[in-house]
PDB file of C-alpha atoms in Angstrom:
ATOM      1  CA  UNK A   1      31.382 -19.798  13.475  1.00  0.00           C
ATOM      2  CA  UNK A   2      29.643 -22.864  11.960  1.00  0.00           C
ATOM      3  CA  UNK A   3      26.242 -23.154  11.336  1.00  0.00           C
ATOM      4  CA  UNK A   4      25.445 -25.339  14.721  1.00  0.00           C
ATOM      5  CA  UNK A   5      27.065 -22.682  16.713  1.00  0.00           C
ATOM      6  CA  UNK A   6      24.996 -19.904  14.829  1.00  0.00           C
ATOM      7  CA  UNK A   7      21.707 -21.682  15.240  1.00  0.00           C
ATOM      8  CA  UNK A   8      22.362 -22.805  18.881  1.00  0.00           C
ATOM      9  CA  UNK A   9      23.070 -19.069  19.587  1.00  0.00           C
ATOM     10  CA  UNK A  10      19.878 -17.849  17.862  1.00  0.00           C
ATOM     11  CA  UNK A  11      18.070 -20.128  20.085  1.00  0.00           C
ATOM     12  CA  UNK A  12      19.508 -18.697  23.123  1.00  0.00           C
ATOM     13  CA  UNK A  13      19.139 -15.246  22.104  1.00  0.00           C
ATOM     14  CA  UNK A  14      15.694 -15.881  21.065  1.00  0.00           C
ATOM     15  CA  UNK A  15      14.953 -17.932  24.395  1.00  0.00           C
ATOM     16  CA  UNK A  16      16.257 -14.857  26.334  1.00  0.00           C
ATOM     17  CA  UNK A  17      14.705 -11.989  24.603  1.00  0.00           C
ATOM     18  CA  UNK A  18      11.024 -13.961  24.541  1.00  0.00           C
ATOM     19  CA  UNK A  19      11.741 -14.653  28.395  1.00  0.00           C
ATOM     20  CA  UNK A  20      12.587 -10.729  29.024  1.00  0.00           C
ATOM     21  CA  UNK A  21       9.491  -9.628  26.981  1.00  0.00           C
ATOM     22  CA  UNK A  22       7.212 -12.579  28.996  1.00  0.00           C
ATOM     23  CA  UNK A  23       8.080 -11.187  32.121  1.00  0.00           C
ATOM     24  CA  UNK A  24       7.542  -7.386  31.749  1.00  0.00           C
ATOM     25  CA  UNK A  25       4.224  -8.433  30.022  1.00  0.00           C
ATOM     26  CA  UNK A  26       3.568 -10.269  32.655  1.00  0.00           C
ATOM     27  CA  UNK A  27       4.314  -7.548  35.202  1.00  0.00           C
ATOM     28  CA  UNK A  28       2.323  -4.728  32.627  1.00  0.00           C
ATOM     29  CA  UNK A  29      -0.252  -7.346  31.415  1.00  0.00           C
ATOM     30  CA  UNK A  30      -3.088  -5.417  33.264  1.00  0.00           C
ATOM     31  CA  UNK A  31      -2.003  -1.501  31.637  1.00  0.00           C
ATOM     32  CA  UNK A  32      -0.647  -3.168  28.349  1.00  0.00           C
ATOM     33  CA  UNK A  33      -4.520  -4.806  27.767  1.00  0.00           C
ATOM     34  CA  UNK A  34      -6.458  -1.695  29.063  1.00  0.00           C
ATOM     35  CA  UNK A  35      -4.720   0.271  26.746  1.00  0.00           C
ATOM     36  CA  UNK A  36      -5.253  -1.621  23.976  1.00  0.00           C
ATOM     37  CA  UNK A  37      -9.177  -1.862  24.184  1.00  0.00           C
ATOM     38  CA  UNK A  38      -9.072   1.375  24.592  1.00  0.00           C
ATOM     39  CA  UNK A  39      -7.500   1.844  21.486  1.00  0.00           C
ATOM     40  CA  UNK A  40      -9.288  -0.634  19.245  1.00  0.00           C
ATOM     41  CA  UNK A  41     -12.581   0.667  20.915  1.00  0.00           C
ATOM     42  CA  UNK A  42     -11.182   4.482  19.324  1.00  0.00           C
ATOM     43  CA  UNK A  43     -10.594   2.832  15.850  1.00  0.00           C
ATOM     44  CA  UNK A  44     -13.629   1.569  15.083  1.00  0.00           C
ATOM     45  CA  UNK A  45     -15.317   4.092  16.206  1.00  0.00           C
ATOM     46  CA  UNK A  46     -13.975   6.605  13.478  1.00  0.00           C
ATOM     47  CA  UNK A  47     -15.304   6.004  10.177  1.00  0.00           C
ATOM     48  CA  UNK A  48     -11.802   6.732   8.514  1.00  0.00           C
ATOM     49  CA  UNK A  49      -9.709   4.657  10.561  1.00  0.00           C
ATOM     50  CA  UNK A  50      -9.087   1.688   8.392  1.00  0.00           C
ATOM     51  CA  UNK A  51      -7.277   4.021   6.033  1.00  0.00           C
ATOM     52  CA  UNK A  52      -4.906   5.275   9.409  1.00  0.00           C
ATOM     53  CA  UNK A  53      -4.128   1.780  10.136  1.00  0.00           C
ATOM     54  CA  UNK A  54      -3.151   0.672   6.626  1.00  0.00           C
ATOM     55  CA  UNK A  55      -1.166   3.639   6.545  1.00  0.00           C
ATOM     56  CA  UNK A  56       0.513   2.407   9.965  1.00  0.00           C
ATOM     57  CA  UNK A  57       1.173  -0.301   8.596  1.00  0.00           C
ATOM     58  CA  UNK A  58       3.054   1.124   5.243  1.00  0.00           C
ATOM     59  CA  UNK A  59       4.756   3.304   7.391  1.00  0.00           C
ATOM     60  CA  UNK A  60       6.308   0.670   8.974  1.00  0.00           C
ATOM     61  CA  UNK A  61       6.877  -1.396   6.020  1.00  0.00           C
ATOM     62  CA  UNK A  62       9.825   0.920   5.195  1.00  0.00           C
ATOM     63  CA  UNK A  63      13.040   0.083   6.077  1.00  0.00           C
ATOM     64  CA  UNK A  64      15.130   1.030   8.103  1.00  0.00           C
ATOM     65  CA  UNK A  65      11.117   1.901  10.141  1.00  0.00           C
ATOM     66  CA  UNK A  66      10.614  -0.569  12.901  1.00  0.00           C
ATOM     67  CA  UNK A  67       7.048  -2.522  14.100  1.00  0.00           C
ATOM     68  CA  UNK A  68       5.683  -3.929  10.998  1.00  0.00           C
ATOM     69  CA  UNK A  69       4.422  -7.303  12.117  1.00  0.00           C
ATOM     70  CA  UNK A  70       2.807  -5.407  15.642  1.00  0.00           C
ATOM     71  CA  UNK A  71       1.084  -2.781  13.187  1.00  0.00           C
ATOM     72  CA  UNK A  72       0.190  -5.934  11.141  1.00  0.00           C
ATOM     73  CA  UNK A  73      -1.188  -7.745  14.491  1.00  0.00           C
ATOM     74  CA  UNK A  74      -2.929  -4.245  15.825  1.00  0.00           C
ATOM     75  CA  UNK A  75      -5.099  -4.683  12.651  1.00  0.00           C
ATOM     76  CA  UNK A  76      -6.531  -8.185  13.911  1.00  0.00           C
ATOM     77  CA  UNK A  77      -6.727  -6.804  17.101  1.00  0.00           C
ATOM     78  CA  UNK A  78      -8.880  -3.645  16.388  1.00  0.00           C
ATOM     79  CA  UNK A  79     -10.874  -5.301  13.563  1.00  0.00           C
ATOM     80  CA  UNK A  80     -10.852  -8.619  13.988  1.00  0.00           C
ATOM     81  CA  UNK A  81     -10.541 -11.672  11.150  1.00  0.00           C
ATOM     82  CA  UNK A  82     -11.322 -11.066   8.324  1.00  0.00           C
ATOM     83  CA  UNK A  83     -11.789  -7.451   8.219  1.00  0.00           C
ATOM     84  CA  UNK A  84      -8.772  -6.351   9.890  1.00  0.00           C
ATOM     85  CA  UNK A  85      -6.769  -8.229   6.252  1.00  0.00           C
ATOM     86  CA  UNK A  86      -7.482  -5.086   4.063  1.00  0.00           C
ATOM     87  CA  UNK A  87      -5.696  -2.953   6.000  1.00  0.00           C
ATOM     88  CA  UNK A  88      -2.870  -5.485   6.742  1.00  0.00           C
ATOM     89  CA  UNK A  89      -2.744  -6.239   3.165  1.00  0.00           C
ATOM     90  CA  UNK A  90      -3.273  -2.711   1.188  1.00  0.00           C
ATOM     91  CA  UNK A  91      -0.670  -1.273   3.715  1.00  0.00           C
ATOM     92  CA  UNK A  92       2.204  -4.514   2.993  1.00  0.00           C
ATOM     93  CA  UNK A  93       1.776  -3.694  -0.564  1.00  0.00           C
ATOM     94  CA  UNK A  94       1.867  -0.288  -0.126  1.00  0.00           C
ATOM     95  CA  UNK A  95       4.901  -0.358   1.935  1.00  0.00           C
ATOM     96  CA  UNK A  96       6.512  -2.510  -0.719  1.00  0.00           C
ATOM     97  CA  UNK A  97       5.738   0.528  -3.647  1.00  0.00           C
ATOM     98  CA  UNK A  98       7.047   3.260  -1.532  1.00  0.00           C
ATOM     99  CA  UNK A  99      10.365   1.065  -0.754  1.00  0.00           C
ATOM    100  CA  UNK A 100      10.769   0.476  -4.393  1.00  0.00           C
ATOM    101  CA  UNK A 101       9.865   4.231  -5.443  1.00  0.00           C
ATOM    102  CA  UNK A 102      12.442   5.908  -2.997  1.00  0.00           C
ATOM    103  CA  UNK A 103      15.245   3.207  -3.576  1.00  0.00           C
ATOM    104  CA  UNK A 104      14.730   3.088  -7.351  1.00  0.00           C
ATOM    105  CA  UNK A 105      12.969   6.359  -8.624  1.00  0.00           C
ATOM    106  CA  UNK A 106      15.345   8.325  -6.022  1.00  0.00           C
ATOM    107  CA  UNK A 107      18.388   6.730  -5.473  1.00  0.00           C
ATOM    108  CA  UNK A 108      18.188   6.429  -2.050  1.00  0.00           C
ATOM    109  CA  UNK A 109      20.176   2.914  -2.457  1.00  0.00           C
ATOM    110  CA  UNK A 110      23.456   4.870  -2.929  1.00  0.00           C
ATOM    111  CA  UNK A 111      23.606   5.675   1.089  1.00  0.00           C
ATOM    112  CA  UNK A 112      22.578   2.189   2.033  1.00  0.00           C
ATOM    113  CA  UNK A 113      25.086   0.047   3.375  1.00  0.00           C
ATOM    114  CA  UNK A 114      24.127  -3.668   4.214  1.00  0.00           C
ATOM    115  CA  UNK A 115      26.431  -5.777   6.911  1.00  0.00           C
ATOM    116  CA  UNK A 116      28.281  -8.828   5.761  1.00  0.00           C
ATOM    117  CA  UNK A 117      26.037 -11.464   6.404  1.00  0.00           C
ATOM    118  CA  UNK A 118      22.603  -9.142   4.525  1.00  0.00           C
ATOM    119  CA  UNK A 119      24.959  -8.736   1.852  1.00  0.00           C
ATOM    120  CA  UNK A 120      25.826 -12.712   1.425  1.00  0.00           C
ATOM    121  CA  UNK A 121      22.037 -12.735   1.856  1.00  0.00           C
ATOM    122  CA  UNK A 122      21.745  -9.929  -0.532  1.00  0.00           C
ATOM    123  CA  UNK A 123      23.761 -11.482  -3.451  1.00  0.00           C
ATOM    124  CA  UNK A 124      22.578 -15.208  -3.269  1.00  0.00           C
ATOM    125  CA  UNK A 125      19.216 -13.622  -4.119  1.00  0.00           C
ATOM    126  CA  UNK A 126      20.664 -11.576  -7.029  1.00  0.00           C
ATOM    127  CA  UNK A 127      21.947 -15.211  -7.900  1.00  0.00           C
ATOM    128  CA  UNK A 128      19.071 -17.180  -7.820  1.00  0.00           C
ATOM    129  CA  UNK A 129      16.681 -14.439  -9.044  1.00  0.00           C
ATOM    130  CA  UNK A 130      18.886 -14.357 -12.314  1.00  0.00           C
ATOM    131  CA  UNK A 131      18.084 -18.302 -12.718  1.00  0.00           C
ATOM    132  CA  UNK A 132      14.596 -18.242 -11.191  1.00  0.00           C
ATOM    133  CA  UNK A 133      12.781 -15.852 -12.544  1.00  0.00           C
ATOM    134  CA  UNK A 134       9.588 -14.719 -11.405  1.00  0.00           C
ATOM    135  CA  UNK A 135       8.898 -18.013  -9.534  1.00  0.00           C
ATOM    136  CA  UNK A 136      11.951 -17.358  -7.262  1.00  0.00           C
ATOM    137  CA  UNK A 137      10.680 -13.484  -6.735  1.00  0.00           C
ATOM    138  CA  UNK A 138       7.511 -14.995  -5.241  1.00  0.00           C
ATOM    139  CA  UNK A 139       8.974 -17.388  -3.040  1.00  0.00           C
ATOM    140  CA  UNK A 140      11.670 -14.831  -1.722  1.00  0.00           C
ATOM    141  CA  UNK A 141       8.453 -13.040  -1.516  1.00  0.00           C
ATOM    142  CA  UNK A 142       6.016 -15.651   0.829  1.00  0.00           C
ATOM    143  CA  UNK A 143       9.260 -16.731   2.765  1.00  0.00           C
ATOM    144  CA  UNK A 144       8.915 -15.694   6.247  1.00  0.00           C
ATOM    145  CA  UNK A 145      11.965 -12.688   6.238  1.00  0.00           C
ATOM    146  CA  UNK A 146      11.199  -9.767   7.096  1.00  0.00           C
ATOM    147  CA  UNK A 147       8.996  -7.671   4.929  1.00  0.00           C
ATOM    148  CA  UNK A 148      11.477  -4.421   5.332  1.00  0.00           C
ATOM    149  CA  UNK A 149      14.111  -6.769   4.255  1.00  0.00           C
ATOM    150  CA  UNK A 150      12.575  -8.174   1.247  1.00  0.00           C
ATOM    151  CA  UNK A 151      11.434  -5.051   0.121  1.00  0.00           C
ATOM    152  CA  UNK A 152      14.909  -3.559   0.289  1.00  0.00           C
ATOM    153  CA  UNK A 153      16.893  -6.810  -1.326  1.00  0.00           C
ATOM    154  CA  UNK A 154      14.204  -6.814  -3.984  1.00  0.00           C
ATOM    155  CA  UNK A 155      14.404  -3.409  -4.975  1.00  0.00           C
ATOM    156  CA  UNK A 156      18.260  -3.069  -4.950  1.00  0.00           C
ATOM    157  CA  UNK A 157      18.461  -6.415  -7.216  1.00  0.00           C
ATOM    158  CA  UNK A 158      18.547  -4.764 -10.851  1.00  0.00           C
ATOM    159  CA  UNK A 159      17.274  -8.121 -12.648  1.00  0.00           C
ATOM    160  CA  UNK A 160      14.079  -7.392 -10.570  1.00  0.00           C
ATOM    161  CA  UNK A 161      11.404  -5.632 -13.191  1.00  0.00           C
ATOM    162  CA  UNK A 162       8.868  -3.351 -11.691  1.00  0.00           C
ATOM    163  CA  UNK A 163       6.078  -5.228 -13.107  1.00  0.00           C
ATOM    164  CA  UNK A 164       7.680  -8.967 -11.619  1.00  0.00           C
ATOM    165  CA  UNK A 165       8.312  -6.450  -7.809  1.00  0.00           C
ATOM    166  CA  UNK A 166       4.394  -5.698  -8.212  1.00  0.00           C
ATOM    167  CA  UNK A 167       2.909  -8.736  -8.663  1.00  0.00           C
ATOM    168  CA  UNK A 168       4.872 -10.252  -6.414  1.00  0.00           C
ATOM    169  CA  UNK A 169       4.631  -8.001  -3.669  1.00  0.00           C
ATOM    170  CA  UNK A 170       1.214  -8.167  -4.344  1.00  0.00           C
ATOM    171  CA  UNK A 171       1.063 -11.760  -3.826  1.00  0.00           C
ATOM    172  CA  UNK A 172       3.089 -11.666  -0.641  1.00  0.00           C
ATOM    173  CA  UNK A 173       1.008  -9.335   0.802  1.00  0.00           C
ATOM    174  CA  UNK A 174      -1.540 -11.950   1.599  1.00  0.00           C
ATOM    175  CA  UNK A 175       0.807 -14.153   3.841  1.00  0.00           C
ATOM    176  CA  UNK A 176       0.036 -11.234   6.710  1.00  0.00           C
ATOM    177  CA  UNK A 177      -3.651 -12.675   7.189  1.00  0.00           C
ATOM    178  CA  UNK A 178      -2.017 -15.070   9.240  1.00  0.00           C
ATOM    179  CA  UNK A 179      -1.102 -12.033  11.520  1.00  0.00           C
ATOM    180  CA  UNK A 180      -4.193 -10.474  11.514  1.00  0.00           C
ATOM    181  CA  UNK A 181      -5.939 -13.534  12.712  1.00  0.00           C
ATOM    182  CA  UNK A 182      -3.401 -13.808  15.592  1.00  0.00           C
ATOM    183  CA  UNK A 183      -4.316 -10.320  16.455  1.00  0.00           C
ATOM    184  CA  UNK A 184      -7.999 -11.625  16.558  1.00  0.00           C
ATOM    185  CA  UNK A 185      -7.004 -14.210  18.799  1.00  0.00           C
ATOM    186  CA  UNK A 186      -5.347 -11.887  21.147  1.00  0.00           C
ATOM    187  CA  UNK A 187      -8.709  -9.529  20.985  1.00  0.00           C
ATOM    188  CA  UNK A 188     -10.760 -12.610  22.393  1.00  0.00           C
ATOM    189  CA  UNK A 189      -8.376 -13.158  25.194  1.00  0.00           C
ATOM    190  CA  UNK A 190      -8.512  -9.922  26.420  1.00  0.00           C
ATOM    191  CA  UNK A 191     -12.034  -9.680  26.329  1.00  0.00           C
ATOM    192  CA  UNK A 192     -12.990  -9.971  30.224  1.00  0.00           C
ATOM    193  CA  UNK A 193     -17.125 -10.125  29.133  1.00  0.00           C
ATOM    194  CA  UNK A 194     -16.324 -13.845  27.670  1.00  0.00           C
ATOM    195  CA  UNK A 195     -16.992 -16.956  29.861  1.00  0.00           C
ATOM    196  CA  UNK A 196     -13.839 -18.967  31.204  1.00  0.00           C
ATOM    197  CA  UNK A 197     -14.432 -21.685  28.779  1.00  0.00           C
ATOM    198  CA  UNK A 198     -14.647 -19.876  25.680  1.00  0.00           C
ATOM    199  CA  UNK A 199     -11.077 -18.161  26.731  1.00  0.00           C
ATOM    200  CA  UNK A 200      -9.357 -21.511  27.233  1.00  0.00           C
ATOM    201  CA  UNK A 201     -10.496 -22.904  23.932  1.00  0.00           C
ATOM    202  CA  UNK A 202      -9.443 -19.380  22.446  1.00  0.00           C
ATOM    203  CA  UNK A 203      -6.362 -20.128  24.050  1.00  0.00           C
ATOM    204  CA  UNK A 204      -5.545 -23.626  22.863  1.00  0.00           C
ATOM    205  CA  UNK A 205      -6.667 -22.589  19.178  1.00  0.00           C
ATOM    206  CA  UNK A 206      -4.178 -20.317  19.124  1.00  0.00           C
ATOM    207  CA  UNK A 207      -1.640 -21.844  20.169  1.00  0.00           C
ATOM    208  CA  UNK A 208      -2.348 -25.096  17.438  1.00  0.00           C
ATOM    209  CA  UNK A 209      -2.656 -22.047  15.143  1.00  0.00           C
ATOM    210  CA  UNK A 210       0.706 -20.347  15.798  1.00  0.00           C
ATOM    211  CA  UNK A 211       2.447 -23.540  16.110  1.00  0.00           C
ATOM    212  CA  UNK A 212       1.682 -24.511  12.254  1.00  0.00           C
ATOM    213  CA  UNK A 213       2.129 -20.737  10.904  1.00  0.00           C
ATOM    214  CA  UNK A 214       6.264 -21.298  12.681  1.00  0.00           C
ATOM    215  CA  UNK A 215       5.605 -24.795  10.822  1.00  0.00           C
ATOM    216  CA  UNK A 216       4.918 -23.729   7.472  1.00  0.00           C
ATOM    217  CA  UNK A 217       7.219 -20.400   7.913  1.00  0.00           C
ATOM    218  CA  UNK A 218      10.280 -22.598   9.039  1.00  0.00           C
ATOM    219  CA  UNK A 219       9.724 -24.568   6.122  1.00  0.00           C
ATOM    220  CA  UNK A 220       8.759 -22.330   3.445  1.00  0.00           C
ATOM    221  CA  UNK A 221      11.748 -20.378   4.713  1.00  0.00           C
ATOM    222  CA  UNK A 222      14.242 -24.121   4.098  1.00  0.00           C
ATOM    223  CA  UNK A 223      12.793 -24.014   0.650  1.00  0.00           C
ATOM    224  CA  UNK A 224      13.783 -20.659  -0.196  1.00  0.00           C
ATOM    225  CA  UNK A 225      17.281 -21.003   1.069  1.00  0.00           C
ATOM    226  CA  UNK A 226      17.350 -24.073  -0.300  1.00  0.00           C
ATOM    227  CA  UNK A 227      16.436 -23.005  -4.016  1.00  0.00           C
ATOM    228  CA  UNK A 228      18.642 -19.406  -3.622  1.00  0.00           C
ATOM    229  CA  UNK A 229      22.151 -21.932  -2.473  1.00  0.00           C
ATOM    230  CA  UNK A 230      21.247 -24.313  -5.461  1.00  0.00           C
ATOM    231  CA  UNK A 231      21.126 -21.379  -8.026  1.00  0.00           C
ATOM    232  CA  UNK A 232      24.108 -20.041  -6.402  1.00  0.00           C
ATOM    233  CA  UNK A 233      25.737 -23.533  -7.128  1.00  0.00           C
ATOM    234  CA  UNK A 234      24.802 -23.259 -10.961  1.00  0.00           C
ATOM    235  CA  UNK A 235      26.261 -19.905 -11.023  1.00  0.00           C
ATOM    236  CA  UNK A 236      29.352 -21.082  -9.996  1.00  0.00           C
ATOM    237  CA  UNK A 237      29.704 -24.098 -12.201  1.00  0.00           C
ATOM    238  CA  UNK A 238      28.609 -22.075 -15.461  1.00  0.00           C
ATOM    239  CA  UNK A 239      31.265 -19.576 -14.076  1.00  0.00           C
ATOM    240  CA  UNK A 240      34.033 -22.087 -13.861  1.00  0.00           C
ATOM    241  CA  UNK A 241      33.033 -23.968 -17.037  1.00  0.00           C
ATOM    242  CA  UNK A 242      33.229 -20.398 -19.268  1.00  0.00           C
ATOM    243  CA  UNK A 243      37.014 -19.866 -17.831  1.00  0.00           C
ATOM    244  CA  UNK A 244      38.250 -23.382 -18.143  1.00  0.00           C
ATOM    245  CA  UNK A 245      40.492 -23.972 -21.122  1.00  0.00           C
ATOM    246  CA  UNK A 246      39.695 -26.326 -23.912  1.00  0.00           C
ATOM    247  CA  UNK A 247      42.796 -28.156 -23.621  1.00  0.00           C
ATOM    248  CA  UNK A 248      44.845 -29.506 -20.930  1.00  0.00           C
ATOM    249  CA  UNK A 249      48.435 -27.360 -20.218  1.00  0.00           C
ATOM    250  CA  UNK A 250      50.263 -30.620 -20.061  1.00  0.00           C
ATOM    251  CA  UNK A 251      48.138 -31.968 -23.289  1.00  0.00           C
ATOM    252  CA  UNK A 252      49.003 -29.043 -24.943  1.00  0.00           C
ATOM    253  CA  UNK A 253      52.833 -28.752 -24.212  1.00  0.00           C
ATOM    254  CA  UNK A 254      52.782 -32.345 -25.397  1.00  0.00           C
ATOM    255  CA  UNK A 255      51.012 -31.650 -28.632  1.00  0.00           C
ATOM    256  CA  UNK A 256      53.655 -28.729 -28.888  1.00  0.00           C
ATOM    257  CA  UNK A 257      56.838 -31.135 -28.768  1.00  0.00           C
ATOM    258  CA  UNK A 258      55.724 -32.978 -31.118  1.00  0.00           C
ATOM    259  CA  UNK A 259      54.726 -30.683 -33.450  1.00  0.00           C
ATOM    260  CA  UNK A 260      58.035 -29.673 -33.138  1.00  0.00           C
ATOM    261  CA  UNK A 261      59.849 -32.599 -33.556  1.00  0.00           C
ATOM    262  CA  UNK A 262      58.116 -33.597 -36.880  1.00  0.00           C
ATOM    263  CA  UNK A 263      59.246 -30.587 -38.332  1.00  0.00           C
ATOM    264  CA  UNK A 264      62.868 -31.188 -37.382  1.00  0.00           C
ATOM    265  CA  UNK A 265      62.589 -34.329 -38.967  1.00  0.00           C
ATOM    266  CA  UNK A 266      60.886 -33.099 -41.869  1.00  0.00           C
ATOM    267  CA  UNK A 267      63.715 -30.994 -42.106  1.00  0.00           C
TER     268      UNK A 267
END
């Protein structure tokens, strides 16, 4: 399948599945809300419950655990911008530890087995990481994959030390503010005490909002594919130049004849 035909199928896919979700949202919108405030008015109310949603959101850091970026987006919602970051950010970085600690401390990356196109994925990071350092760990890291995923690549790769997987994951951890402020967002809009107005411009903020995070994302997310194919070139080409010979095979045999004939005539 070529790389058109992949992308024009992701946008389909992605077109369907965000139509699907629209619609029962749409249909639930009324429970799905009411529930929610319901729930953010129960987290703040406990004195402790910043700790329970960072620990949410740890939980779900860890792969093969699903709903990391809702967890992430609850915070905003139940908090607000900026508080609701601590959480969001102390639970990414604490996910990224515990994914580290059970792959690497307990060898729990024996029974993992990765599909084809994670483990192409997989090894052009190895790749790239060997060439790019730390700088390439960070960028992996702040590239919009998922955060299950990079914490699992990152902790398999062996060139990866644990104080370069730290830092880094440390620094990455901050790219979820984003999320948290989207969950903010959301909390406005739901909020039936605010006047009409103050909703649409909510809205419309948003939206400009959202539309340069999938902006920067998408492009930060180029770069990094960009830099892991280029250090997957120089591999290659530092590969081939280590097993090509020094000489030609037809300079050689030619060298070889006439070595051979000056002797005879020598003779």
């Amino acid at each position: 399948m070529t790389t058109r035909r992949k992308l024009f199928t992701f946008i389909i896919t992605t077109c369907i599945i965000s139509a699907i979700l629209f619609s029962l949202f749409g249909h639930y919108k009324t429970d799905i809300i009411e529930f929610l405030q319901k729930f953010a008015i129960k987290m703040r109310s406990h004195k402790y419950s910043p700790i329970l949603m960072a620990t949410i959101v740890s939980i779900t850091g860890i792969p093969p655990v699903f709903g990391f970026t809702f967890a992430v987006t609850l915070t905003g919602f139940v908090y607000g911008f900026p508080k609701g970051c601590i959480p969001a950010t102390v639970g990414a970085f604490l996910s990224a530890l515990i994914t580290c600690g059970l792959i690497r401390k307990f060898k729990f990356g024996k029974n993992i087995k990765l599909s084809d196109k994670r483990q192409e994925l997989y090894l052009g990071m190895q790749d790239a990481i060997t060439h790019g350092g730390f700088k390439m760990i960070v960028l992996i890291r702040i590239c919009p994959l998922p955060w299950q995923l990079t914490n699992l690549f990152l902790s398999l790769v062996p060139t990866v030390s644990l104080k370069s997987y730290i830092f880094a994951s440390l620094i990455g951890a901050f790219r979820f503010n984003m999320d948290v402020w989207v969950g903010s967002q959301l909390a406005d809009l739901s909020d039936p005490n605010l006047p009409p107005e103050t909703h649409k411009a909510t809205l419309i903020y948003m939206c400009i909002g959202i539309l340069v995070l999938l902006s920067s994302g998408l492009w930060i997310y180029k770069v990094t594919m960009l830099k892991i194919r280029e250090q997957q070139e120089k591999l290659l080409m530092a590969e081939q130049g280590e097993h090509q010979p020094l000489l030609d095979p037809s300079l050689a045999h030619t060298a070889t004849t006439a070595v051979t004939g000056a002797l005879l005539i020598n003779k």
